[in-house]
C-alpha positions as semicolon CSV with decimal commas, in nm:
position;residue;x (nm);y (nm);z (nm)
1;X;5,452;11,057;8,880
2;X;5,393;11,174;9,238
3;X;5,692;11,216;9,464
4;X;5,829;10,895;9,607
5;X;5,719;10,810;9,961
6;X;6,036;10,736;10,151
7;X;5,839;10,521;10,397
8;X;5,680;10,297;10,133
9;X;5,793;9,940;10,077
10;X;5,819;10,008;9,706
11;X;5,700;10,224;9,418
12;X;5,467;10,024;9,189
13;X;5,339;10,138;8,850
14;X;5,026;9,950;8,736
15;X;4,936;9,976;8,369
16;X;4,571;9,877;8,383
17;X;4,347;9,774;8,096
18;X;4,045;9,770;8,328
19;X;4,104;10,051;8,571
20;X;3,783;10,005;8,773
21;X;3,867;9,643;8,852
22;X;4,233;9,712;8,924
23;X;4,172;9,998;9,168
24;X;4,074;9,739;9,433
25;X;4,404;9,559;9,375
26;X;4,590;9,890;9,408
27;X;4,410;9,966;9,732
28;X;4,511;9,627;9,876
29;X;4,875;9,692;9,792
30;X;4,858;10,040;9,938
31;X;4,729;9,893;10,265
32;X;5,047;9,686;10,267
33;X;5,258;10,004;10,246
34;X;5,323;10,006;9,873
35;X;5,290;10,329;9,676
36;X;5,076;10,238;9,371
37;X;5,034;10,458;9,063
38;X;4,775;10,361;8,802
39;X;4,786;10,447;8,435
40;X;4,633;10,307;8,117
41;X;4,818;10,156;7,818
42;X;4,717;10,462;7,618
43;X;4,856;10,705;7,875
44;X;5,172;10,509;7,955
45;X;5,495;10,696;7,880
46;X;5,831;10,508;7,885
47;X;5,988;10,825;8,024
48;X;5,813;10,746;8,355
49;X;6,055;10,454;8,397
50;X;6,360;10,669;8,321
51;X;6,296;10,882;8,628
52;X;6,419;10,590;8,843
53;X;6,128;10,616;9,086
54;X;5,955;10,293;8,980
55;X;6,059;9,976;9,165
56;X;5,825;9,736;8,986
57;X;5,589;9,735;8,690
58;X;5,256;9,557;8,745
59;X;5,065;9,454;8,429
60;X;4,719;9,294;8,465
61;X;4,635;9,116;8,134
62;X;4,351;8,899;8,012
63;X;4,500;8,725;7,709
64;X;4,833;8,656;7,532
65;X;4,757;8,931;7,283
66;X;4,677;9,193;7,549
67;X;4,867;9,524;7,524
68;X;5,031;9,454;7,858
69;X;5,208;9,143;7,722
70;X;5,366;9,340;7,436
71;X;5,455;9,621;7,677
72;X;5,631;9,380;7,915
73;X;5,834;9,230;7,631
74;X;5,928;9,573;7,496
75;X;6,047;9,698;7,834
76;X;6,256;9,388;7,901
77;X;6,426;9,403;7,563
78;X;6,486;9,780;7,560
79;X;6,646;9,796;7,911
80;X;6,907;9,516;7,921
81;X;7,132;9,708;8,159
82;X;6,864;9,843;8,391
83;X;6,684;9,572;8,585
84;X;6,319;9,669;8,630
85;X;6,107;9,377;8,754
86;X;5,781;9,314;8,571
87;X;5,493;9,113;8,718
88;X;5,210;9,008;8,486
89;X;4,873;8,932;8,652
90;X;4,657;8,702;8,445
91;X;4,286;8,634;8,467
92;X;4,242;8,259;8,413
93;X;3,875;8,247;8,509
94;X;3,760;8,255;8,146
95;X;4,047;8,053;8,006
96;X;3,971;7,780;7,758
97;X;4,170;7,465;7,819
98;X;4,455;7,440;8,069
99;X;4,515;7,741;8,289
100;X;4,880;7,640;8,323
101;X;4,917;7,635;7,946
102;X;4,776;7,990;7,931
103;X;5,015;8,105;8,202
104;X;5,312;7,947;8,022
105;X;5,213;8,109;7,694
106;X;5,183;8,454;7,850
107;X;5,509;8,408;8,044
108;X;5,693;8,320;7,723
109;X;5,539;8,605;7,527
110;X;5,581;8,873;7,794
111;X;5,933;8,775;7,920
112;X;5,815;8,896;8,260
113;X;5,991;8,815;8,589
114;X;5,675;8,659;8,729
115;X;5,333;8,559;8,598
116;X;5,074;8,534;8,879
117;X;4,707;8,454;8,871
118;X;4,474;8,731;8,982
119;X;4,303;8,470;9,200
120;X;4,623;8,416;9,403
121;X;4,612;8,522;9,765
122;X;4,725;8,869;9,868
123;X;5,008;8,713;10,070
124;X;5,131;8,517;9,768
125;X;5,128;8,825;9,544
126;X;5,295;9,059;9,794
127;X;5,563;8,798;9,873
128;X;5,666;8,794;9,504
129;X;5,649;9,173;9,481
130;X;5,859;9,219;9,797
131;X;6,130;8,981;9,670
132;X;6,153;9,149;9,330
133;X;6,153;9,501;9,475
134;X;6,427;9,392;9,717
135;X;6,639;9,270;9,426
136;X;6,580;9,591;9,233
137;X;6,676;9,817;9,525
138;X;6,983;9,611;9,611
139;X;7,100;9,629;9,250
140;X;7,052;10,007;9,253
141;X;7,257;10,028;9,574
142;X;7,533;9,819;9,418
143;X;7,531;10,033;9,104
144;X;7,560;10,346;9,320
145;X;7,847;10,195;9,516
146;X;8,015;10,091;9,193
147;X;7,984;10,443;9,054
148;X;8,138;10,582;9,371
149;X;8,420;10,327;9,351
150;X;8,480;10,407;8,984
151;X;8,487;10,778;9,063
152;X;8,729;10,714;9,351
153;X;8,949;10,492;9,133
154;X;8,949;10,751;8,855
155;X;9,049;11,016;9,108
156;X;9,321;10,793;9,254
157;X;9,446;10,707;8,906
158;X;9,467;11,074;8,812
159;X;9,654;11,150;9,134
160;X;9,885;10,852;9,076
161;X;9,959;10,958;8,719
162;X;10,033;11,309;8,842
163;X;10,271;11,172;9,104
164;X;10,443;10,957;8,840
165;X;10,484;11,262;8,618
166;X;10,619;11,473;8,904
167;X;10,847;11,190;9,013
168;X;10,994;11,163;8,665
169;X;11,048;11,536;8,651
170;X;11,220;11,530;8,990
171;X;11,432;11,231;8,884
172;X;11,544;11,412;8,569
173;X;11,629;11,725;8,769
174;X;11,804;11,523;9,042
175;X;12,014;11,323;8,794
176;X;12,104;11,640;8,607
177;X;12,219;11,815;8,925
178;X;12,419;11,515;9,049
179;X;12,583;11,455;8,713
180;X;12,669;11,821;8,669
181;X;12,811;11,851;9,021
182;X;13,012;11,533;8,978
183;X;13,147;11,647;8,640
184;X;13,228;11,998;8,759
185;X;13,420;11,859;9,057
186;X;13,593;11,573;8,875
187;X;13,753;11,784;8,602
188;X;13,945;12,029;8,827
189;X;14,021;11,745;9,069
190;X;14,207;11,556;8,796
191;X;14,408;11,869;8,727
192;X;14,493;11,914;9,095
193;X;14,587;11,549;9,127
194;X;14,815;11,570;8,824
195;X;14,978;11,883;8,963
196;X;15,038;11,715;9,301
197;X;15,188;11,413;9,124
198;X;15,423;11,639;8,919
199;X;15,528;11,832;9,232
200;X;15,599;11,506;9,409
201;X;15,841;11,414;9,131
202;X;16,006;11,755;9,144
203;X;16,052;11,739;9,521
204;X;16,213;11,398;9,504
205;X;16,460;11,523;9,243
206;X;16,543;11,849;9,418
207;X;16,682;11,821;9,774
208;X;16,621;12,193;9,829
209;X;16,249;12,128;9,819
210;X;16,246;11,845;10,075
211;X;16,090;12,079;10,334
212;X;15,774;12,089;10,121
213;X;15,732;11,713;10,123
214;X;15,508;11,713;10,431
215;X;15,289;11,987;10,282
216;X;15,260;11,790;9,961
217;X;15,155;11,484;10,160
218;X;14,874;11,687;10,317
219;X;14,768;11,802;9,969
220;X;14,766;11,442;9,843
221;X;14,548;11,334;10,135
222;X;14,309;11,623;10,074
223;X;14,273;11,539;9,705
224;X;14,214;11,175;9,799
225;X;13,931;11,276;10,032
226;X;13,779;11,501;9,767
227;X;13,800;11,215;9,517
228;X;13,611;11,003;9,768
229;X;13,340;11,270;9,792
230;X;13,307;11,280;9,412
231;X;13,290;10,903;9,399
232;X;13,018;10,903;9,667
233;X;12,817;11,152;9,465
234;X;12,835;10,921;9,164
235;X;12,739;10,623;9,381
236;X;12,445;10,817;9,517
237;X;12,322;10,885;9,165
238;X;12,348;10,520;9,067
239;X;12,161;10,405;9,380
240;X;11,845;10,574;9,254
241;X;11,816;10,352;8,944
242;X;11,876;9,996;9,057
243;X;11,819;9,697;8,833
244;X;11,671;9,362;8,931
245;X;11,816;9,092;8,710
246;X;12,003;8,763;8,740
247;X;12,384;8,777;8,774
248;X;12,677;8,570;8,893
249;X;12,800;8,676;9,236
250;X;13,161;8,610;9,137
251;X;13,127;8,877;8,867
252;X;13,020;9,135;9,126
253;X;13,309;9,026;9,352
254;X;13,565;9,064;9,072
255;X;13,423;9,406;8,983
256;X;13,449;9,511;9,348
257;X;13,813;9,399;9,366
258;X;13,895;9,598;9,052
259;X;13,736;9,905;9,206
260;X;13,941;9,850;9,521
261;X;14,255;9,808;9,314
262;X;14,203;10,151;9,160
263;X;14,130;10,316;9,495
264;X;14,424;10,151;9,671
265;X;14,661;10,153;9,372
266;X;14,952;10,289;9,576
267;X;14,884;10,069;9,879
268;X;14,974;9,710;9,965
269;X;14,641;9,666;10,137
270;X;14,439;9,489;9,867
271;X;14,627;9,154;9,891
272;X;14,493;9,130;10,248
273;X;14,150;9,052;10,105
274;X;14,066;8,682;10,119
275;X;13,780;8,575;9,890
276;X;13,579;8,257;9,934
277;X;13,256;8,255;9,737
278;X;13,278;7,898;9,612
279;X;13,032;7,805;9,338
280;X;12,761;8,047;9,443
281;X;12,437;8,004;9,243
282;X;12,292;8,278;9,023
283;X;12,133;8,555;9,230
284;X;11,897;8,842;9,157
285;X;11,972;9,211;9,199
286;X;12,192;9,483;9,054
287;X;12,540;9,349;8,984
288;X;12,708;9,691;8,976
289;X;12,531;9,801;9,292
290;X;12,630;9,481;9,476
291;X;12,989;9,531;9,358
292;X;12,979;9,884;9,502
293;X;12,846;9,751;9,833
294;X;13,123;9,491;9,853
295;X;13,387;9,747;9,758
296;X;13,271;9,983;10,033
297;X;13,252;9,708;10,296
298;X;13,594;9,565;10,212
299;X;13,747;9,915;10,201
300;X;13,592;9,983;10,540
301;X;13,747;9,662;10,674
302;X;14,091;9,744;10,533
303;X;14,073;10,094;10,672
304;X;13,980;10,004;11,027
305;X;14,195;9,696;11,082
306;X;14,568;9,668;11,159
307;X;14,823;9,625;10,882
308;X;14,874;9,263;10,795
309;X;14,539;9,136;10,923
310;X;14,305;8,988;10,661
311;X;13,959;9,095;10,549
312;X;13,741;8,799;10,453
313;X;13,476;8,815;10,182
314;X;13,259;8,502;10,189
315;X;12,940;8,371;10,028
316;X;12,733;8,076;10,145
317;X;12,405;7,930;10,026
318;X;12,124;7,925;10,285
319;X;11,751;7,859;10,276
320;X;11,673;8,221;10,186
321;X;11,933;8,268;9,909
322;X;12,304;8,343;9,913
323;X;12,444;8,500;10,230
324;X;12,731;8,738;10,161
325;X;12,954;8,856;10,444
326;X;13,257;9,080;10,487
327;X;13,456;9,026;10,808
328;X;13,747;9,226;10,943
329;X;13,953;9,186;11,259
330;X;13,998;9,552;11,337
331;X;13,883;9,800;11,595
332;X;13,518;9,693;11,599
333;X;13,219;9,895;11,721
334;X;13,031;9,902;12,050
335;X;12,672;9,776;12,031
336;X;12,529;10,121;12,101
337;X;12,708;10,257;11,793
338;X;12,601;9,988;11,545
339;X;12,289;10,166;11,415
340;X;12,465;10,502;11,397
341;X;12,746;10,386;11,168
342;X;12,504;10,383;10,873
343;X;12,423;10,751;10,917
344;X;12,588;10,989;10,669
345;X;12,913;11,152;10,789
346;X;12,913;10,951;11,112
347;X;13,240;10,815;11,247
348;X;13,296;10,639;11,579
349;X;13,486;10,865;11,817
350;X;13,748;10,625;11,949
351;X;14,104;10,743;12,009
352;X;14,220;10,470;11,773
353;X;14,000;10,595;11,488
354;X;14,123;10,952;11,477
355;X;14,410;10,857;11,246
356;X;14,167;10,727;10,984
357;X;14,063;10,994;10,736
358;X;13,741;10,973;10,538
359;X;13,409;11,133;10,456
360;X;13,198;10,899;10,668
361;X;12,957;10,824;10,383
362;X;13,065;10,475;10,271
363;X;12,841;10,273;10,501
364;X;12,555;10,518;10,449
365;X;12,570;10,448;10,074
366;X;12,588;10,072;10,144
367;X;12,265;10,101;10,345
368;X;12,102;10,320;10,080
369;X;12,181;10,073;9,800
370;X;12,069;9,766;9,990
371;X;11,751;9,939;10,106
372;X;11,680;10,023;9,743
373;X;11,716;9,654;9,658
374;X;11,495;9,553;9,951
375;X;11,785;9,367;10,115
376;X;11,846;9,413;10,491
377;X;12,202;9,438;10,620
378;X;12,317;9,281;10,946
379;X;12,613;9,378;11,165
380;X;12,794;9,176;11,428
381;X;13,070;9,373;11,597
382;X;13,273;9,379;11,914
383;X;13,511;9,653;12,008
384;X;13,872;9,544;11,965
385;X;13,781;9,224;11,780
386;X;13,637;9,340;11,451
387;X;13,309;9,350;11,259
388;X;13,109;9,131;11,023
389;X;12,865;9,285;10,775
390;X;12,620;9,051;10,602
391;X;12,327;9,046;10,365
392;X;12,131;8,783;10,173
393;X;12,072;8,802;9,799
394;X;11,767;8,614;9,662
395;X;11,823;8,332;9,417
396;X;11,735;8,392;9,055
397;X;11,418;8,216;8,948
398;X;11,469;7,917;8,723
399;X;11,270;7,938;8,398
């Protein structure tokens, strides 16, 4: 076929049984800005349609058994996924009986999109052709857009799968490093702690060694801080793999208190914790992670509040879920320091805080865990009056 005219209203292929008569029809359509290509049934090649340059097939026929009727039916049945409109032009001037009956018979036999009488006006014919060409071109545009979208989705999916693979590899490497570091530090730390404990017993039994008691106290404090660092490393590892499942809040509270009991085993501080969670409903999240958050917040309250003052752990149902809060009555924090206390290794520089040892990572891990669960944390604090940390856990869905 000739090259497509980009300015034409459509590319029409007319398979003409009577070429001389149909050339006038072709000329009329060309005057209306259609590109018309004529061929005969004998010269017609289906490959012409595969080139994608034909917008509409025009088939003038004279009877139901004309070659054009069979051609129309063949094209429609052989191209179910490629819409190519077919218009059959019928000559009813020599029809015997009802012209409408002839048109219906040809329409049924040809399966064409439209069957139009050759005697119809030029405006009537071109109106049908324009509508069908418009549908064809719009479908081609949609198919092109769909191909582009599929290609883009395939590309995005490949990139996503690659990111998933790389993320898993990084996670495996990260967990391996953290676990190895934690293990390598924990083993010698237990040995050092045991040695300090044995020396403490020896010093108490031998008055000549009393001068070393202060030095041993420093060593005990140092090992305690290193233990805290190791614990924080383990907590950091666990914060990367959070669960989201129903659990009883009281179970997380009890787990937190047991963790505190181990950390403060030689201290009378734990009894200062007052727990009031009532009959809290089942919530959703990671029980162990929530227990770690509560343990850190309560430990923070015990650490930065005077001896003998309580630390309150409460839970109350609200419209969004269960609100959990930890309140202390200690040194408090100025408003301009509230955001900074969640930064790793940050400690408020008050004169009254210098006696409190620590790594400054507890609240940072609290924030990291809650962020991983998608749970915001709130802080209300006033210097000299204490602080209240709170967060809301969503209710478990009832099935």
